Tab-separated table of C-alpha atoms and ligand atoms in Angstrom:
chain	number	residue	atom	x	y	z
R	1	MET	CA	37.180	50.568	27.873
R	2	LYS	CA	34.152	50.971	26.053
R	3	SER	CA	35.627	53.520	23.769
R	4	LYS	CA	38.901	51.968	23.214
R	5	CYS	CA	36.837	48.681	22.027
R	6	SER	CA	34.575	50.788	19.728
R	7	VAL	CA	37.561	52.483	18.238
R	8	LEU	CA	38.946	48.984	17.587
R	9	ILE	CA	35.708	47.660	15.943
R	10	ASN	CA	35.582	50.706	13.836
R	11	LEU	CA	39.276	49.986	12.603
R	12	LEU	CA	38.388	46.251	12.052
R	13	VAL	CA	35.287	47.372	10.194
R	14	LEU	CA	37.401	49.836	7.848
R	15	GLN	CA	40.226	47.345	7.256
R	16	ASN	CA	37.791	44.590	6.011
R	17	LEU	CA	35.798	47.295	3.735
R	18	ALA	CA	39.122	48.340	2.242
R	19	VAL	CA	40.130	44.701	1.397
R	20	LEU	CA	36.877	44.449	-0.176
R	21	CYS	CA	37.595	47.643	-2.333
R	22	VAL	CA	40.620	46.684	-3.807
R	23	SER	CA	40.283	43.040	-4.186
R	24	GLN	CA	38.415	42.656	-7.410
R	25	ASP	CA	37.110	38.888	-7.070
R	26	PHE	CA	35.674	37.047	-10.213
R	27	ASP	CA	34.061	33.558	-10.290
R	28	PHE	CA	35.276	31.900	-13.484
R	29	PHE	CA	37.324	32.598	-16.924
R	30	TYR	CA	36.392	32.345	-20.468
R	31	LEU	CA	39.109	31.173	-22.342
R	32	VAL	CA	38.287	32.690	-25.925
R	33	GLN	CA	40.051	31.461	-29.185
R	34	GLN	CA	39.649	32.795	-32.489
R	35	TRP	CA	39.655	31.740	-36.224
R	36	PRO	CA	41.917	34.004	-37.852
R	37	GLY	CA	40.245	33.627	-41.234
R	38	SER	CA	37.036	35.106	-39.839
R	39	PHE	CA	39.069	38.046	-37.941
R	40	CYS	CA	40.305	38.837	-41.492
R	41	ASP	CA	37.236	38.245	-43.702
R	42	SER	CA	34.871	40.548	-41.528
R	43	ASP	CA	32.407	42.793	-42.751
R	44	LYS	CA	33.629	45.262	-39.804
R	45	SER	CA	37.401	45.233	-40.462
R	46	SER	CA	40.176	44.175	-42.361
R	47	CYS	CA	43.236	42.632	-40.810
R	48	CYS	CA	47.146	42.678	-40.979
R	49	TYR	CA	49.425	39.991	-40.402
R	50	PRO	CA	52.087	40.551	-37.763
R	51	THR	CA	55.438	41.832	-38.808
R	52	THR	CA	56.817	38.204	-37.835
R	53	GLY	CA	54.837	36.871	-40.814
R	54	LYS	CA	51.102	35.263	-41.667
R	55	PRO	CA	50.083	33.057	-38.688
R	56	ALA	CA	49.557	29.192	-39.164
R	57	ALA	CA	46.143	27.941	-40.126
R	58	ASP	CA	45.162	27.523	-36.374
R	59	PHE	CA	42.781	29.275	-34.058
R	60	GLY	CA	44.648	31.727	-32.011
R	61	ILE	CA	44.122	32.964	-28.528
R	62	HIS	CA	41.942	36.058	-27.992
R	63	GLY	CA	42.304	36.140	-24.365
R	64	LEU	CA	41.509	34.532	-20.857
R	65	TRP	CA	38.733	36.817	-19.116
R	66	PRO	CA	37.861	36.838	-15.554
R	67	ASN	CA	33.792	36.834	-15.290
R	68	TYR	CA	31.048	36.748	-13.043
R	69	ASN	CA	28.518	34.113	-12.771
R	70	ASP	CA	25.782	36.870	-13.335
R	71	GLY	CA	27.148	37.426	-16.710
R	72	SER	CA	29.068	40.666	-15.858
R	73	TYR	CA	32.477	40.974	-15.827
R	74	PRO	CA	35.440	43.260	-14.029
R	75	GLN	CA	37.877	44.993	-16.399
R	76	ASN	CA	40.901	47.320	-15.966
R	77	CYS	CA	41.752	46.464	-12.336
R	78	ASP	CA	45.070	48.069	-11.808
R	79	SER	CA	46.884	50.618	-13.352
R	80	ASN	CA	49.733	50.114	-11.235
R	81	ASN	CA	50.509	46.782	-12.816
R	82	PRO	CA	51.171	47.670	-16.802
R	83	PHE	CA	52.159	44.909	-19.253
R	84	ASN	CA	56.090	44.354	-18.950
R	85	GLU	CA	56.900	42.299	-21.743
R	86	SER	CA	60.462	41.302	-19.883
R	87	GLU	CA	58.330	39.235	-17.260
R	88	ILE	CA	57.031	36.961	-20.093
R	89	SER	CA	60.687	36.660	-22.235
R	90	ASP	CA	60.564	33.133	-22.274
R	91	LEU	CA	57.122	32.877	-23.409
R	92	ILE	CA	57.515	35.196	-26.576
R	93	SER	CA	58.166	32.611	-29.470
R	94	SER	CA	55.094	30.359	-28.193
R	95	MET	CA	52.902	34.002	-27.935
R	96	ARG	CA	53.829	34.891	-31.314
R	97	LYS	CA	52.696	31.538	-32.534
R	98	ASN	CA	49.651	31.142	-30.514
R	99	TRP	CA	48.285	34.635	-29.760
R	100	PRO	CA	49.159	36.432	-32.796
R	101	SER	CA	47.824	40.132	-33.216
R	102	LEU	CA	45.910	40.941	-36.453
R	103	SER	CA	44.822	43.963	-36.099
R	104	CYS	CA	46.205	46.962	-38.420
R	105	PRO	CA	48.866	48.386	-38.633
R	106	SER	CA	51.002	45.170	-38.513
R	107	SER	CA	52.552	44.822	-35.110
R	108	ASN	CA	54.665	42.212	-32.961
R	109	GLY	CA	51.660	41.366	-30.892
R	110	GLU	CA	52.807	43.739	-27.986
R	111	SER	CA	49.825	46.259	-28.213
R	112	PHE	CA	47.209	43.298	-28.072
R	113	TRP	CA	49.083	41.459	-25.261
R	114	THR	CA	49.044	44.922	-23.541
R	115	HIS	CA	45.385	45.385	-23.644
R	116	GLU	CA	44.677	41.818	-22.918
R	117	TRP	CA	46.703	41.865	-19.837
R	118	GLU	CA	45.512	45.316	-18.777
R	119	LYS	CA	41.877	44.959	-19.395
R	120	HIS	CA	41.269	41.411	-18.315
R	121	GLY	CA	44.566	40.082	-16.769
R	122	THR	CA	44.812	42.415	-13.710
R	123	CYS	CA	41.482	41.238	-12.539
R	124	SER	CA	42.690	38.106	-11.631
R	125	GLU	CA	46.060	39.084	-10.657
R	126	SER	CA	45.266	37.986	-7.028
R	127	VAL	CA	45.534	34.329	-8.915
R	128	LEU	CA	47.737	34.612	-11.550
R	129	ASP	CA	50.796	37.036	-12.112
R	130	GLN	CA	51.698	38.441	-15.368
R	131	HIS	CA	54.094	35.240	-16.228
R	132	ASP	CA	51.319	32.774	-14.824
R	133	TYR	CA	48.470	34.606	-16.798
R	134	PHE	CA	50.248	33.988	-20.179
R	135	GLU	CA	51.757	30.691	-19.401
R	136	THR	CA	48.319	29.245	-18.306
R	137	THR	CA	46.551	30.498	-21.242
R	138	LEU	CA	48.893	29.119	-23.544
R	139	GLY	CA	48.759	25.860	-21.814
R	140	LEU	CA	45.066	25.857	-21.716
R	141	LYS	CA	44.859	26.550	-25.662
R	142	GLN	CA	47.347	23.315	-26.065
R	143	GLN	CA	45.048	21.390	-24.083
R	144	THR	CA	41.772	22.289	-25.926
R	145	LYS	CA	43.118	21.372	-29.409
R	146	LEU	CA	39.846	22.834	-31.119
R	147	LEU	CA	41.045	22.733	-34.826
R	148	GLN	CA	41.730	18.585	-34.272
R	149	SER	CA	38.371	18.213	-32.396
R	150	LEU	CA	36.537	19.908	-35.543
R	151	GLN	CA	38.672	18.208	-38.329
R	152	SER	CA	37.892	14.864	-36.518
R	153	ALA	CA	34.316	15.482	-36.902
R	154	GLY	CA	34.849	16.290	-40.683
R	155	ILE	CA	34.260	20.120	-40.044
R	156	ASN	CA	37.245	21.778	-42.064
R	157	PRO	CA	38.438	25.441	-42.522
R	158	ASN	CA	37.386	25.134	-46.299
R	159	GLY	CA	34.758	27.843	-46.783
R	160	LYS	CA	31.770	25.509	-46.494
R	161	PHE	CA	28.908	25.562	-43.885
R	162	TYR	CA	28.299	23.622	-41.138
R	163	SER	CA	25.540	23.526	-38.543
R	164	LEU	CA	25.904	25.126	-35.124
R	165	SER	CA	25.024	22.015	-33.301
R	166	ASP	CA	27.534	19.852	-35.265
R	167	ILE	CA	30.272	22.420	-34.234
R	168	ARG	CA	29.460	22.577	-30.798
R	169	ASP	CA	29.021	18.853	-30.482
R	170	ALA	CA	32.382	18.387	-32.247
R	171	ILE	CA	34.180	20.719	-29.446
R	172	LYS	CA	32.235	19.184	-26.886
R	173	GLU	CA	33.429	15.492	-27.838
R	174	GLY	CA	36.979	16.641	-28.248
R	175	THR	CA	37.481	18.675	-25.185
R	176	GLY	CA	34.647	17.256	-22.845
R	177	TYR	CA	33.023	20.508	-22.407
R	178	THR	CA	30.284	22.547	-23.957
R	179	PRO	CA	31.672	25.491	-25.824
R	180	TRP	CA	29.786	28.725	-26.643
R	181	ILE	CA	30.396	29.839	-30.367
R	182	GLU	CA	30.481	33.670	-31.361
R	183	CYS	CA	29.847	34.082	-35.014
R	184	ASN	CA	30.632	37.194	-37.102
R	185	GLU	CA	29.869	38.055	-40.950
R	186	ASP	CA	31.796	37.951	-43.946
R	187	SER	CA	32.064	40.482	-46.529
R	188	SER	CA	29.030	39.255	-48.279
R	189	GLY	CA	27.069	38.818	-44.929
R	190	ASN	CA	27.226	34.991	-44.268
R	191	SER	CA	27.468	33.973	-40.647
R	192	GLN	CA	30.977	32.536	-39.938
R	193	LEU	CA	32.825	30.826	-37.155
R	194	TYR	CA	34.418	33.698	-35.259
R	195	GLN	CA	35.473	32.675	-31.565
R	196	VAL	CA	34.989	29.700	-29.351
R	197	TYR	CA	34.489	30.157	-25.523
R	198	LEU	CA	35.182	27.510	-23.055
R	199	CYS	CA	35.049	27.971	-19.337
R	200	VAL	CA	37.993	27.570	-16.763
R	201	ASP	CA	37.684	27.483	-13.264
R	202	LYS	CA	39.094	30.279	-10.974
R	203	SER	CA	42.604	28.853	-10.417
R	204	GLY	CA	42.948	28.553	-14.449
R	205	SER	CA	43.794	24.845	-14.130
R	206	ASN	CA	40.600	22.989	-15.403
R	207	LEU	CA	37.855	23.366	-17.740
R	208	ILE	CA	34.700	23.411	-16.498
R	209	GLU	CA	30.904	23.697	-17.677
R	210	CYS	CA	30.301	27.295	-18.345
R	211	PRO	CA	28.268	28.855	-15.349
R	212	VAL	CA	26.717	31.312	-17.915
R	213	PHE	CA	27.126	31.614	-21.666
R	214	PRO	CA	27.761	34.865	-23.510
R	215	LYS	CA	24.882	36.260	-25.499
R	216	GLY	CA	24.741	36.612	-29.383
R	217	LYS	CA	23.347	34.622	-32.217
R	218	CYS	CA	24.817	32.667	-35.290
R	219	GLY	CA	23.089	31.637	-38.240
R	220	SER	CA	22.073	27.715	-37.911
R	221	GLN	CA	24.520	27.300	-40.905
R	222	ILE	CA	27.592	28.695	-40.361
R	223	GLU	CA	30.706	29.273	-42.442
R	224	PHE	CA	34.300	27.990	-41.524
R	225	PRO	CA	36.447	30.265	-43.724
R	226	THR	CA	39.667	29.327	-45.161
R	227	PHE	CA	42.893	30.929	-43.675
L	1	LIG	P1	38.577	42.785	-25.674
L	1	LIG	O1	38.649	44.182	-25.262
L	1	LIG	O2	39.710	42.014	-24.850
L	1	LIG	O3	37.202	42.130	-25.593
L	1	LIG	O4	39.149	42.683	-27.106
L	1	LIG	C1	38.108	43.451	-28.249
L	1	LIG	C2	39.479	44.252	-28.818
L	1	LIG	O5	40.300	43.033	-29.320
L	1	LIG	C3	38.762	44.565	-30.055
L	1	LIG	O6	39.463	46.002	-30.285
L	1	LIG	C4	39.399	43.877	-31.267
L	1	LIG	O7	39.674	44.556	-32.308
L	1	LIG	C5	40.691	43.295	-30.743
L	1	LIG	N1	41.269	42.112	-31.395
L	1	LIG	C6	40.474	40.926	-31.293
L	1	LIG	N2	41.104	40.007	-31.787
L	1	LIG	C7	41.951	40.582	-32.447
L	1	LIG	C8	43.551	40.031	-32.973
L	1	LIG	N3	43.621	38.644	-33.198
L	1	LIG	N4	44.783	40.790	-32.908
L	1	LIG	C9	44.352	42.199	-32.469
L	1	LIG	N5	43.449	42.596	-31.905
L	1	LIG	C10	42.445	41.702	-31.759
L	2	LIG	P1	18.157	28.490	-29.612
L	2	LIG	O1	18.370	28.259	-30.816
L	2	LIG	O2	18.997	29.949	-29.284
L	2	LIG	O3	17.014	28.091	-28.897
L	2	LIG	O4	19.331	27.395	-29.010
L	2	LIG	C1	19.325	25.917	-28.978
L	2	LIG	C2	20.415	25.787	-28.322
L	2	LIG	O5	21.565	25.820	-28.991
L	2	LIG	C3	20.272	25.917	-26.921
L	2	LIG	O6	21.070	25.015	-26.128
L	2	LIG	C4	21.554	27.074	-26.818
L	2	LIG	O7	22.024	27.113	-25.641
L	2	LIG	C5	22.114	26.734	-28.012
L	2	LIG	N1	23.172	27.825	-28.439
L	2	LIG	C6	22.548	28.758	-29.050
L	2	LIG	N2	23.478	29.638	-29.919
L	2	LIG	C7	24.530	29.209	-29.588
L	2	LIG	C8	25.988	29.346	-29.761
L	2	LIG	N3	26.220	30.356	-30.441
L	2	LIG	N4	26.884	28.770	-29.344
L	2	LIG	C9	26.598	27.436	-28.627
L	2	LIG	N5	25.591	26.943	-28.358
L	2	LIG	C10	24.354	27.936	-28.810
């Protein structure tokens, strides 16, 4: 009897360990949106418009990234769940508009979406399947209306400079939550508004205050380039 019990206990322990090993948990998401003018006018890379044409002058989605409260993040969690465009065929026109690829050579977006799904999306597949992942991200972008929040505060993509605190406060006023601003440098070395991070709860439903902010530094005056 004793030995049967210990076999059973061993099996239970092993089963729990196996579950722990395959389930890649996470604590929250970063919703990362990007100003296309700053991706294109960067000291590091040039950009290529999508094969479907120049995107609108609006923030585009970079990604929805599962993250841990300690600042680290999981990546490439399931090579058995590759990106499959046919699962999101109903979302493609919205994806082209809101999640445009700007890397070179020109593409229709598929390689960028593949990268985002495989690196980040597979790490939240326990919560959001492929269709839900992209649909949720598109919905969150519509909900945040970043450009509108900035413009309501007189912050416009006109090549002028604005303070980090004015940019942050405008987005906080518009969305209700404190953003993190990532800057890059234009070809003359000016700090410019590149990406905006907002945090989303684990279910992908609600914006939350960020448990931890990314690292990095902007100048105190930040350019908002045209696109
Ligand atoms: P990630 O690996 O998700 O952190 O994203 C970084 C990668 O995404 C880099 O290779 C970037 O060059 C690429 N990337 C960022 N923004 C865009 C964009 N709008 N279109 C295509 N690739 C992008
Ligand atoms: P610091 O100048 O780094 O001491 O930051 C002053 C305040 O601005 C702190 O509340 C920081 O959390 C905030 N802050 C600094 N850099 C950023 C950024 N890139 N985006 C949003 N908030 C920031």
